[in-house]
Short mmCIF file of C-alpha atoms and ligand atoms in Angstrom, two decimals:
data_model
loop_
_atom_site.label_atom_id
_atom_site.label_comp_id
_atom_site.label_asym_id
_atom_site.label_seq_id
_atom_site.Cartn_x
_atom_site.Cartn_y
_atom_site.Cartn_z
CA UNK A 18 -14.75 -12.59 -0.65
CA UNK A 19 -14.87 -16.01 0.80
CA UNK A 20 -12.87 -16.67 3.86
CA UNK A 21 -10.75 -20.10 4.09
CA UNK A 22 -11.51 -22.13 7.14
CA UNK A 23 -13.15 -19.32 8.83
CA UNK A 24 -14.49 -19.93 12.33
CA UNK A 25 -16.07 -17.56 15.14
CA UNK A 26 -14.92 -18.77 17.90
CA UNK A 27 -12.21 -20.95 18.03
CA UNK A 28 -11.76 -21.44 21.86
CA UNK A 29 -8.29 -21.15 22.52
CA UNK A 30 -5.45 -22.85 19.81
CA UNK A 31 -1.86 -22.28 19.51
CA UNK A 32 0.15 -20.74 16.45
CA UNK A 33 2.92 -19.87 15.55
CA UNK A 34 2.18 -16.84 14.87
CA UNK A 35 -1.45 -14.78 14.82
CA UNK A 36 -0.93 -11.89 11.98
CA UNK A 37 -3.57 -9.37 13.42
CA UNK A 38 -5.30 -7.89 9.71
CA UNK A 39 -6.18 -9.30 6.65
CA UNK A 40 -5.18 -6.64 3.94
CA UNK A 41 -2.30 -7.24 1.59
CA UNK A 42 0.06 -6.18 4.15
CA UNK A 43 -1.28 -8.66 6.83
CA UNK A 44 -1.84 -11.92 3.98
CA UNK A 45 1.54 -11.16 2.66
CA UNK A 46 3.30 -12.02 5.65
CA UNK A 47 0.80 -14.97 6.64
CA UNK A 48 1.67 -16.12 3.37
CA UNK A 49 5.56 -15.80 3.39
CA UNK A 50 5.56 -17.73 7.18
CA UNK A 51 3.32 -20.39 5.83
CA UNK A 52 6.10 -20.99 2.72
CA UNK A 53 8.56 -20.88 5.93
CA UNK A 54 6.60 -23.68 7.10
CA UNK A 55 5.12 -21.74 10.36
CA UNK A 56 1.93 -22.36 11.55
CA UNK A 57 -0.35 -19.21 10.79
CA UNK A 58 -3.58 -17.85 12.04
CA UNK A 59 -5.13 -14.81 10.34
CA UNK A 60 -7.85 -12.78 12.28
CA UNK A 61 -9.94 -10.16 10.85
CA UNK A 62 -13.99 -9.65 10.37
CA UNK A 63 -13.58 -9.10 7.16
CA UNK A 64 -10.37 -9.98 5.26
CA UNK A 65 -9.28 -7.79 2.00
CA UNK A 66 -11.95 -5.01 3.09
CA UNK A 67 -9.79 -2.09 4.16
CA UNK A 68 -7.54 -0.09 2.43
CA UNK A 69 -6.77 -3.12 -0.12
CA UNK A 70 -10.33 -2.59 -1.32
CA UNK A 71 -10.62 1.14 -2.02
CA UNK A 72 -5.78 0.98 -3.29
CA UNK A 73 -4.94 1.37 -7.00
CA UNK A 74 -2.26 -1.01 -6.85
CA UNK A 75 0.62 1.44 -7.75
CA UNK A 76 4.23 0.33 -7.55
CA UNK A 77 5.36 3.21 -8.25
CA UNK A 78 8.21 4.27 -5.79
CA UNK A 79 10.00 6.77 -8.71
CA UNK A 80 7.31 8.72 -9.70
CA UNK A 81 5.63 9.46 -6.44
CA UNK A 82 9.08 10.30 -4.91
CA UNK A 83 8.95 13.98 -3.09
CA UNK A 84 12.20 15.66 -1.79
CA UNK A 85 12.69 14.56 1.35
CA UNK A 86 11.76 11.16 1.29
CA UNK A 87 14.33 9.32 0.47
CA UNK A 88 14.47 6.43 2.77
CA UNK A 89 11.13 5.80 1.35
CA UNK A 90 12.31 5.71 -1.72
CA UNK A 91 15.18 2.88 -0.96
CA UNK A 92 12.27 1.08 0.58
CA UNK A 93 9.73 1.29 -2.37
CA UNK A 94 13.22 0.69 -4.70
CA UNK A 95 13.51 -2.90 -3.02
CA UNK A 96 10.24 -3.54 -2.46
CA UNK A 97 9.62 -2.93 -6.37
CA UNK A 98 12.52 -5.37 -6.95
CA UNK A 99 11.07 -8.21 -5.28
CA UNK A 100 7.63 -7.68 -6.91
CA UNK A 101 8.04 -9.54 -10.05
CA UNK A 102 9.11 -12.95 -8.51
CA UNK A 103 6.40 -12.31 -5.49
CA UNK A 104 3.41 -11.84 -8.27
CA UNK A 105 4.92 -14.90 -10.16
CA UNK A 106 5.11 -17.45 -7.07
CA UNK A 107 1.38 -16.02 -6.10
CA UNK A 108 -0.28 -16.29 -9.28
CA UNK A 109 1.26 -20.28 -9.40
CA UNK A 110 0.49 -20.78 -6.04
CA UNK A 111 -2.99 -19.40 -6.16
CA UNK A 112 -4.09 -19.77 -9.64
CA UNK A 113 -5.30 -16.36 -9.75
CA UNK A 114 -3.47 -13.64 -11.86
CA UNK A 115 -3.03 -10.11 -9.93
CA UNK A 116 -2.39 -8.10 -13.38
CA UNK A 117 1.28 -7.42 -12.84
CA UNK A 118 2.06 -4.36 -15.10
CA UNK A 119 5.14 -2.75 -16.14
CA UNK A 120 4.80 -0.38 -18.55
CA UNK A 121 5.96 2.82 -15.98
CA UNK A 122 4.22 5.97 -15.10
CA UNK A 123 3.72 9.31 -17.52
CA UNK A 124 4.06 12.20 -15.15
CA UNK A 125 2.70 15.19 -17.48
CA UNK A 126 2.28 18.60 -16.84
CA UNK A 127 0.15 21.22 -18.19
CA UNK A 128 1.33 25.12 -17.85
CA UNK A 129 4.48 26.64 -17.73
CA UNK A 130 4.60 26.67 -13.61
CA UNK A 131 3.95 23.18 -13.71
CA UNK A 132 6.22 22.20 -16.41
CA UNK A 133 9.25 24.06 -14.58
CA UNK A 134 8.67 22.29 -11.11
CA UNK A 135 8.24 19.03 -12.76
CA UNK A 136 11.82 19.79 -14.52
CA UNK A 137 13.31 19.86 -11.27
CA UNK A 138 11.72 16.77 -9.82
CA UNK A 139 13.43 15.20 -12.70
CA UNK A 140 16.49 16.78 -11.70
CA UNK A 141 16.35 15.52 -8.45
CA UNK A 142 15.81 12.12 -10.12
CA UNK A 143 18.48 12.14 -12.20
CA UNK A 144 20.71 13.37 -9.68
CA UNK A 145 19.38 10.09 -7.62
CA UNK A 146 20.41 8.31 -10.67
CA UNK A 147 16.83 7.12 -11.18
CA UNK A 148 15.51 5.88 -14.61
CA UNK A 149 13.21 8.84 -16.14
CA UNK A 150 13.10 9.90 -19.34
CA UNK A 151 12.01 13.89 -19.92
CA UNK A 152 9.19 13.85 -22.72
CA UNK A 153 7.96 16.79 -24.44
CA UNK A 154 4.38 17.21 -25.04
CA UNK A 155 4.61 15.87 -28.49
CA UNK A 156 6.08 12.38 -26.75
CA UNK A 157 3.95 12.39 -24.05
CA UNK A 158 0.99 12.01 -26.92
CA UNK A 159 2.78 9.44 -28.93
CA UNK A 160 3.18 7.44 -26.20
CA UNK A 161 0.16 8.04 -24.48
CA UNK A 162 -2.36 9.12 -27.70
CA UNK A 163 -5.74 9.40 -25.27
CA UNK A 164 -3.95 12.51 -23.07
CA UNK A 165 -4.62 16.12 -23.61
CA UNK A 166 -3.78 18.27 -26.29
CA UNK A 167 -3.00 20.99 -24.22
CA UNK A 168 0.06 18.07 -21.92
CA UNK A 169 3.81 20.63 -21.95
CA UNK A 170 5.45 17.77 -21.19
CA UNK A 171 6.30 15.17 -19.19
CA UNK A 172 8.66 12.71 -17.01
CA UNK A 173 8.28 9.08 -17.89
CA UNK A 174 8.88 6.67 -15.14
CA UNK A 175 9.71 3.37 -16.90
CA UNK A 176 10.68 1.33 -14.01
CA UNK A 177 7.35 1.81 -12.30
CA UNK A 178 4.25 -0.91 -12.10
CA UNK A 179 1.25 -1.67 -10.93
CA UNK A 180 -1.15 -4.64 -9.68
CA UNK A 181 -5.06 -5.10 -9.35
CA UNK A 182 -4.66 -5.21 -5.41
CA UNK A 183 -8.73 -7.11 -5.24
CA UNK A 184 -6.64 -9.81 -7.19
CA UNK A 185 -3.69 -9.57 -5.03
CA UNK A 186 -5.98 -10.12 -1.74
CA UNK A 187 -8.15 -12.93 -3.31
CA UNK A 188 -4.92 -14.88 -4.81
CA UNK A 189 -2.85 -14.17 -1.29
CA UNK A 190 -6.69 -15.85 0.47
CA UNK A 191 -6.84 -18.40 -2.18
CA UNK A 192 -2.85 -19.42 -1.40
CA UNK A 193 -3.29 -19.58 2.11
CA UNK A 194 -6.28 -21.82 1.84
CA UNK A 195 -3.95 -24.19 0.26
CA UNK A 196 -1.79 -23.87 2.71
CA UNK A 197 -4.26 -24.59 5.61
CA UNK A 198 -3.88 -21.55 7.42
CA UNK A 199 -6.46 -20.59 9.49
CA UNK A 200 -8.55 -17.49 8.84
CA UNK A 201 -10.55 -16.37 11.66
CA UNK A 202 -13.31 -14.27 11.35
CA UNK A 203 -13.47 -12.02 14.13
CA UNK A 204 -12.28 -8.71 15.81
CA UNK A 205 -9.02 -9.13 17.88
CA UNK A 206 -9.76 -6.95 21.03
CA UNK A 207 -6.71 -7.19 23.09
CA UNK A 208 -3.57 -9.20 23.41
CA UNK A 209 -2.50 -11.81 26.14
CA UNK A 210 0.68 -10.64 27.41
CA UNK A 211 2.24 -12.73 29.98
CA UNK A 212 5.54 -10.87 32.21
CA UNK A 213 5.51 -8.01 29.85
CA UNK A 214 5.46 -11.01 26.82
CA UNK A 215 2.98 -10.94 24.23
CA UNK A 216 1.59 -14.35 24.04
CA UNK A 217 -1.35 -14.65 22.16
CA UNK A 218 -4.72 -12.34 21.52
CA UNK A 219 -8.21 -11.71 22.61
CA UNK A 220 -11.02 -12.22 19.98
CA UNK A 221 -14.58 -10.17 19.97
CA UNK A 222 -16.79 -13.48 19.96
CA UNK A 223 -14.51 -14.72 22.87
CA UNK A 224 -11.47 -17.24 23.08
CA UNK A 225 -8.06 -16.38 22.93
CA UNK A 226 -5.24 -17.50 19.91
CA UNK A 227 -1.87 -18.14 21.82
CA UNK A 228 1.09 -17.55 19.26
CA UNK A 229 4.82 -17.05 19.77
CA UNK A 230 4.96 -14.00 17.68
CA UNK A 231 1.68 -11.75 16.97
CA UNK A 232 2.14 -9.41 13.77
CA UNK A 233 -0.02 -6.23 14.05
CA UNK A 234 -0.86 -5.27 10.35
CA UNK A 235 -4.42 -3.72 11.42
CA UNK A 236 -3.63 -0.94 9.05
CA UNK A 237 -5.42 2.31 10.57
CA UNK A 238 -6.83 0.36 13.36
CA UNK A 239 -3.23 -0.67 14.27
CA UNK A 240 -2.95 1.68 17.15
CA UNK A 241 -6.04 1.21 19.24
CA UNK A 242 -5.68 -2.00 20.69
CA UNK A 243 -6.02 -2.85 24.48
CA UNK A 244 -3.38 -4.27 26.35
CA UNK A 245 -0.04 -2.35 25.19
CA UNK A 246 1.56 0.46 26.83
CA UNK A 247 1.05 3.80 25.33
CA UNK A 248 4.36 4.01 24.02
CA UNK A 249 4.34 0.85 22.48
CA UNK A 250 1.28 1.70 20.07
CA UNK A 251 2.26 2.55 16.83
CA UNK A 252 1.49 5.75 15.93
CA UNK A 253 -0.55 5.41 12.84
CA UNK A 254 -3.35 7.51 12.07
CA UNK A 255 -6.38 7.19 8.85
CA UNK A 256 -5.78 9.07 6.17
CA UNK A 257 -8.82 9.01 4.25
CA UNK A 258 -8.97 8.09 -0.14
CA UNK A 259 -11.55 7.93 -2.17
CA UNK A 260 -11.17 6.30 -5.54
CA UNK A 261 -13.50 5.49 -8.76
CA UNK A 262 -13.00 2.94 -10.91
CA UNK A 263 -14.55 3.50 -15.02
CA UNK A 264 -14.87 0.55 -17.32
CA UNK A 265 -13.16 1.43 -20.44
CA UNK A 266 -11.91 -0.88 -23.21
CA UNK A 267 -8.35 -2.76 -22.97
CA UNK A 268 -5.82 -0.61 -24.11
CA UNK A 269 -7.34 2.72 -23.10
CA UNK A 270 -4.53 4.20 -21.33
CA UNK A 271 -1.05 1.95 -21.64
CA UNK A 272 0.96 3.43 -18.43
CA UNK A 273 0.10 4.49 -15.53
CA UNK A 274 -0.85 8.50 -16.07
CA UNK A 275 -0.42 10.92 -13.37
CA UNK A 276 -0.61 14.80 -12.78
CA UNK A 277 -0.78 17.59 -10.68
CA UNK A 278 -4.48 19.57 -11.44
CA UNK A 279 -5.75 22.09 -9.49
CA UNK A 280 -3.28 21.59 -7.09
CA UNK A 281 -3.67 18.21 -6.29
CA UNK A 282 -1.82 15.08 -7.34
CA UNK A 283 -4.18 13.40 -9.80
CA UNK A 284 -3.64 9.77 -11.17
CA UNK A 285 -5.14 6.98 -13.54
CA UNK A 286 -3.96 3.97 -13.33
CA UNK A 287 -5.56 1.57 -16.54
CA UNK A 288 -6.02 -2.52 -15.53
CA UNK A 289 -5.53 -5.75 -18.43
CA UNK A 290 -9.49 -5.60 -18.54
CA UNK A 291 -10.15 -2.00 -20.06
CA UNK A 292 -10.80 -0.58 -16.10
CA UNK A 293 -9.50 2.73 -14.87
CA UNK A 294 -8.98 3.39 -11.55
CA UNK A 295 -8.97 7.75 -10.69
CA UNK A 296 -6.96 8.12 -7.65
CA UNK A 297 -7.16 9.64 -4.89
CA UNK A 298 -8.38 11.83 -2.26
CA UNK A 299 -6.02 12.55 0.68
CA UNK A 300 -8.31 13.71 3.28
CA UNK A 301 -7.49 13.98 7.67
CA UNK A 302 -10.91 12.79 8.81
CA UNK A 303 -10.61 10.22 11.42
CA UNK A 304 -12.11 6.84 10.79
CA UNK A 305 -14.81 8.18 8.22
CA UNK A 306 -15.12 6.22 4.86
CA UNK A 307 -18.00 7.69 3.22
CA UNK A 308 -17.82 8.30 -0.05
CA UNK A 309 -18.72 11.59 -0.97
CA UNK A 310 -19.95 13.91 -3.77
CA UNK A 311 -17.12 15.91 -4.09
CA UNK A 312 -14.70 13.92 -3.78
CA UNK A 313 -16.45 12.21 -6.64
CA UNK A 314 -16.69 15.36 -8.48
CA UNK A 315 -13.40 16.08 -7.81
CA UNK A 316 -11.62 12.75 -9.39
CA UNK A 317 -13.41 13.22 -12.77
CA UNK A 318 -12.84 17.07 -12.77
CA UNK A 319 -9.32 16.39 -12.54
CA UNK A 320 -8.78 13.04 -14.48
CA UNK A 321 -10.40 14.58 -17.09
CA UNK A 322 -8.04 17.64 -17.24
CA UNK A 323 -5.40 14.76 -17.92
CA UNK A 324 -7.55 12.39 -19.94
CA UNK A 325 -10.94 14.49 -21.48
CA UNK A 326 -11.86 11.07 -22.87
CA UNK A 327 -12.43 9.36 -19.75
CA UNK A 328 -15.99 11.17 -19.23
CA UNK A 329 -17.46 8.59 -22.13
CA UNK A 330 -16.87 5.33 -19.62
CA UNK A 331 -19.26 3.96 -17.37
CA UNK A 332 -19.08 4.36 -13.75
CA UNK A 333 -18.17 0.65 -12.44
CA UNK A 334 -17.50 1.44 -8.31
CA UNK A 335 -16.42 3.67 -6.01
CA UNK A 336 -14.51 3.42 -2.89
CA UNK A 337 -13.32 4.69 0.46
CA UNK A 338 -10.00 3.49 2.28
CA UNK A 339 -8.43 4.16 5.08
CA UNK A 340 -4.11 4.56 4.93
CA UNK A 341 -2.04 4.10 7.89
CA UNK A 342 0.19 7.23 7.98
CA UNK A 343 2.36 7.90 10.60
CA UNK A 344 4.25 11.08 11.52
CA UNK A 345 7.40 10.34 9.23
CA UNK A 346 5.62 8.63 6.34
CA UNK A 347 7.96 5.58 6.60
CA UNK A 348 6.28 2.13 7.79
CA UNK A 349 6.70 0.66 10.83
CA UNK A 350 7.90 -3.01 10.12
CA UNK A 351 9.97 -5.10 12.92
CA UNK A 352 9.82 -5.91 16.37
CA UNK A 353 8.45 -3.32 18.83
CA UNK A 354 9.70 -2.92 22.33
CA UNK A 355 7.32 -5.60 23.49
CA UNK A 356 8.57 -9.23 23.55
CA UNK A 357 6.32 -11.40 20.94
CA UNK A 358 4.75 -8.30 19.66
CA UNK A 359 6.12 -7.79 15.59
CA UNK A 360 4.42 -4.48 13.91
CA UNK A 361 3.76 -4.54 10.35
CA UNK A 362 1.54 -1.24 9.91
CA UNK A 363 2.08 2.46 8.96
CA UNK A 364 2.52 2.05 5.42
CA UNK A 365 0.27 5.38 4.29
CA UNK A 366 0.56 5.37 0.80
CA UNK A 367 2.66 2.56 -0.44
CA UNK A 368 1.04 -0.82 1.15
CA UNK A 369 0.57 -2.86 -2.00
CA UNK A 370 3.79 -1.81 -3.15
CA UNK A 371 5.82 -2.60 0.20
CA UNK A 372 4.20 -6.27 0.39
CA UNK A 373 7.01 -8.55 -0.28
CA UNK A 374 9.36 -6.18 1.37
CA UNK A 375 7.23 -6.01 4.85
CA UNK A 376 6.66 -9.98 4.65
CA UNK A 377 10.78 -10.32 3.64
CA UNK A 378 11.19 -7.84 6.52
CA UNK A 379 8.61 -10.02 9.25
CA UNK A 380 9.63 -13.48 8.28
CA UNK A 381 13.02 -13.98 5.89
CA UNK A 382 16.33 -15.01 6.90
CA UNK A 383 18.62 -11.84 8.39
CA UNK A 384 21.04 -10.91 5.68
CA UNK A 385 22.63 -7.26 5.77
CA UNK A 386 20.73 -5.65 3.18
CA UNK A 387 17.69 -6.45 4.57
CA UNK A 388 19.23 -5.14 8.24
CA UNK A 389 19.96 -1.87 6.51
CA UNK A 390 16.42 -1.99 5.68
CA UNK A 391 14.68 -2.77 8.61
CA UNK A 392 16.77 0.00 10.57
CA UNK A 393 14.75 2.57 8.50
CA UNK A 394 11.46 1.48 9.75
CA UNK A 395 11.82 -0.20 12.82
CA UNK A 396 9.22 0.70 15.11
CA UNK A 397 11.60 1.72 17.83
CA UNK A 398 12.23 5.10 16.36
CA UNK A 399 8.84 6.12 17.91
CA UNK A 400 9.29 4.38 21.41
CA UNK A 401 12.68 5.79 22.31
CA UNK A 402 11.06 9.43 21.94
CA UNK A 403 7.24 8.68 23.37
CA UNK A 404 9.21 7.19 26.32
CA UNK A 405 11.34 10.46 26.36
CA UNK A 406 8.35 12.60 26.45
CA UNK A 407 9.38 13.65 22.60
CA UNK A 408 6.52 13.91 19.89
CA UNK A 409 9.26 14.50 17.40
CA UNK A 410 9.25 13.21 13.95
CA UNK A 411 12.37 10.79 13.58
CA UNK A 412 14.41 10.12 10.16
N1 LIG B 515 -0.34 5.31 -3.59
C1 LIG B 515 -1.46 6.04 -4.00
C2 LIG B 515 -2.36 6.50 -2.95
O1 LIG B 515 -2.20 6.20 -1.78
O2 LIG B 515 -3.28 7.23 -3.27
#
């Protein structure tokens, strides 16, 4: 992917702000600050490469709900909300469409156990006063005719979406190339930090990028870089995926189709162009991103419980990522306990969707639902108990 005005060692310049990361997390709020009419630099070796590679694109806060996540869920709700005028203004301002789709998510299940425990995840939903729709097995076919005969039932999701996040990344690089912002590539290996400020960073090929605010959205990398006190590192760890993308015809699948097969969350998730993307491993491995037999072996053993058809359609890539989790699942979006230094990192599973909700977050204009907000995942949670000596998990 071409990188806009990208230079390897720019000396020292001045920003306004230095967004540290160049996955959809990272552009998003480059983007947003440009609009605000901030000067922006953009370093990373290679931008769009990360997680935003290997992600499915899923906006899906509803269906991938779980009990006790609920602050999550008001998150992904708003985030989801602001998605439809964010593609828009990107695909205008970038010429490049990121295959906004709204069709929802099909949540089936195939045995009795799994039937039951779906019926009270739609309970739960209902009692949240989300919009899902309970489907027999029969529905679940009609609306979804390439699923398996033996499908109970289902949950349909109607409010969910999805976007190609490859288009998102190139339309976010193509927009900020417009705008003239800077794109560095190189490896940020420390910050400047001046009286316990953060003024600036440290590149790999040498020179340093002052800034008034730096924005760390290094995604799994976010918590190993020099120059911050322990307690001021987020703590975000990899979570490995590995995905597969088929080529099918348009029109293969029309939602979003997900599952839970042999234990395991299973999902397909069909693009404008015919491709299917089988999602994902969830694997605790460090900073590996092979891709691996069995995970391979696993995604089409279990997509094809949902969707037997899918073993007909060529093989088009496959993919590892890395997600940021961190030890409550919620992101970590706001200003940390360090002067200049903004965190925009830790968003595990839901990083396309929280986009224009972490670059609202990092550069709009206060208002009180967006305060309510950013209490939820403001970085602090984690510094107040790391400087207590607490490794506690805070909600
Ligand atoms: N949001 C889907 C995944 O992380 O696999």
């Amino acid at each position: 992917m071409d990188v806009p005005h990208a230079t390897a060692h720019p000396g020292t310049r001045h920003s306004d702000m230095v967004v540290v990361g160049g996955g959809v997390i990272g552009l998003s709020v480059a983007w947003r600050a440009a609009r605000h009419g901030r000067t922006v630099t953009v370093v990373d070796p290679a931008p769009g490469a990360g997680a935003s590679h290997a992600a499915a694109g899923m906006l899906a806060p509803v269906s991938e709900v779980t009990y006790t996540e609920e602050p999550l869920l008001r998150l992904g709700l708003a985030s989801l909300a602001r998605w439809p005028h964010f593609a828009a203004e990107l695909s205008e301002e970038s010429g490049i469409d990121v295959d906004h789709r709204t069709q929802g998510t099909l949540d089936v299940a195939f045995d009795a156990d799994d039937l039951a425990a779906l019926g009270e995840v739609a309970g739960f939903m209902e009692k949240l006063s989300l919009p899902v729709e309970r489907l027999t097995g029969r529905e679940c076919r009609r609306a979804e005719p390439m699923l398996a005969p033996s499908v109970r039932g289902g949950i349909l999701a109607s409010g969910d979406a999805w976007v190609d996040p490859r288009r998102v990344t190139a339309a976010l690089l193509a927009a900020l190339a417009r705008r003239g912002v800077a794109a560095v590539a190189d490896r940020v290996t420390g910050l400047v930090v001046e009286g316990g400020t953060v003024r600036g960073v440290r590149l790999a090929g040498g020179g340093t990028i002052g800034a008034e605010r730096v924005v760390l959205a290094a995604g799994a990398w976010s918590g190993s870089l020099d120059g911050l006190p322990p307690e001021v590192l987020p703590p975000v760890r990899p979570v490995k995926g590995q995905i597969m993308r088929l080529r099918g015809a348009p029109g293969f699948l029309g939602h979003c189709v997900r599952g839970v097969v042999h234990g395991s969350h299973a999902y397909l998730v069909p693009r404008g162009d015919g491709e299917i993307v089988l999602g994902a491993t969830q694997e605790e491995m460090g900073f590996d991103t092979r891709v691996t037999a069995g995970a391979l072996w696993e995604l089409l053993r279990d997509a094809r419980e949902l969707v037997p058809g899918i073993t007909e359609l060529e093989v088009a890539d496959v993919a590892a990522g890395l997600r940021p989790g961190t030890p409550d699942n919620l992101p970590l979006i706001g200003p940390s306990a360090m002067d200049g230094l903004v965190l925009a990192t830790g968003h595990h599973r839901g990083g396309v969707l929280l986009c224009p909700l972490t670059a609202d977050l990092v550069t709009g204009e206060p208002s009180p639902d967006l305060a309510a907000l950013a209490a939820l995942c403001s970085p602090l949670r984690f510094h107040e108990a790391r400087r207590q000596g607490s490794t506690g998990s805070h909600r």
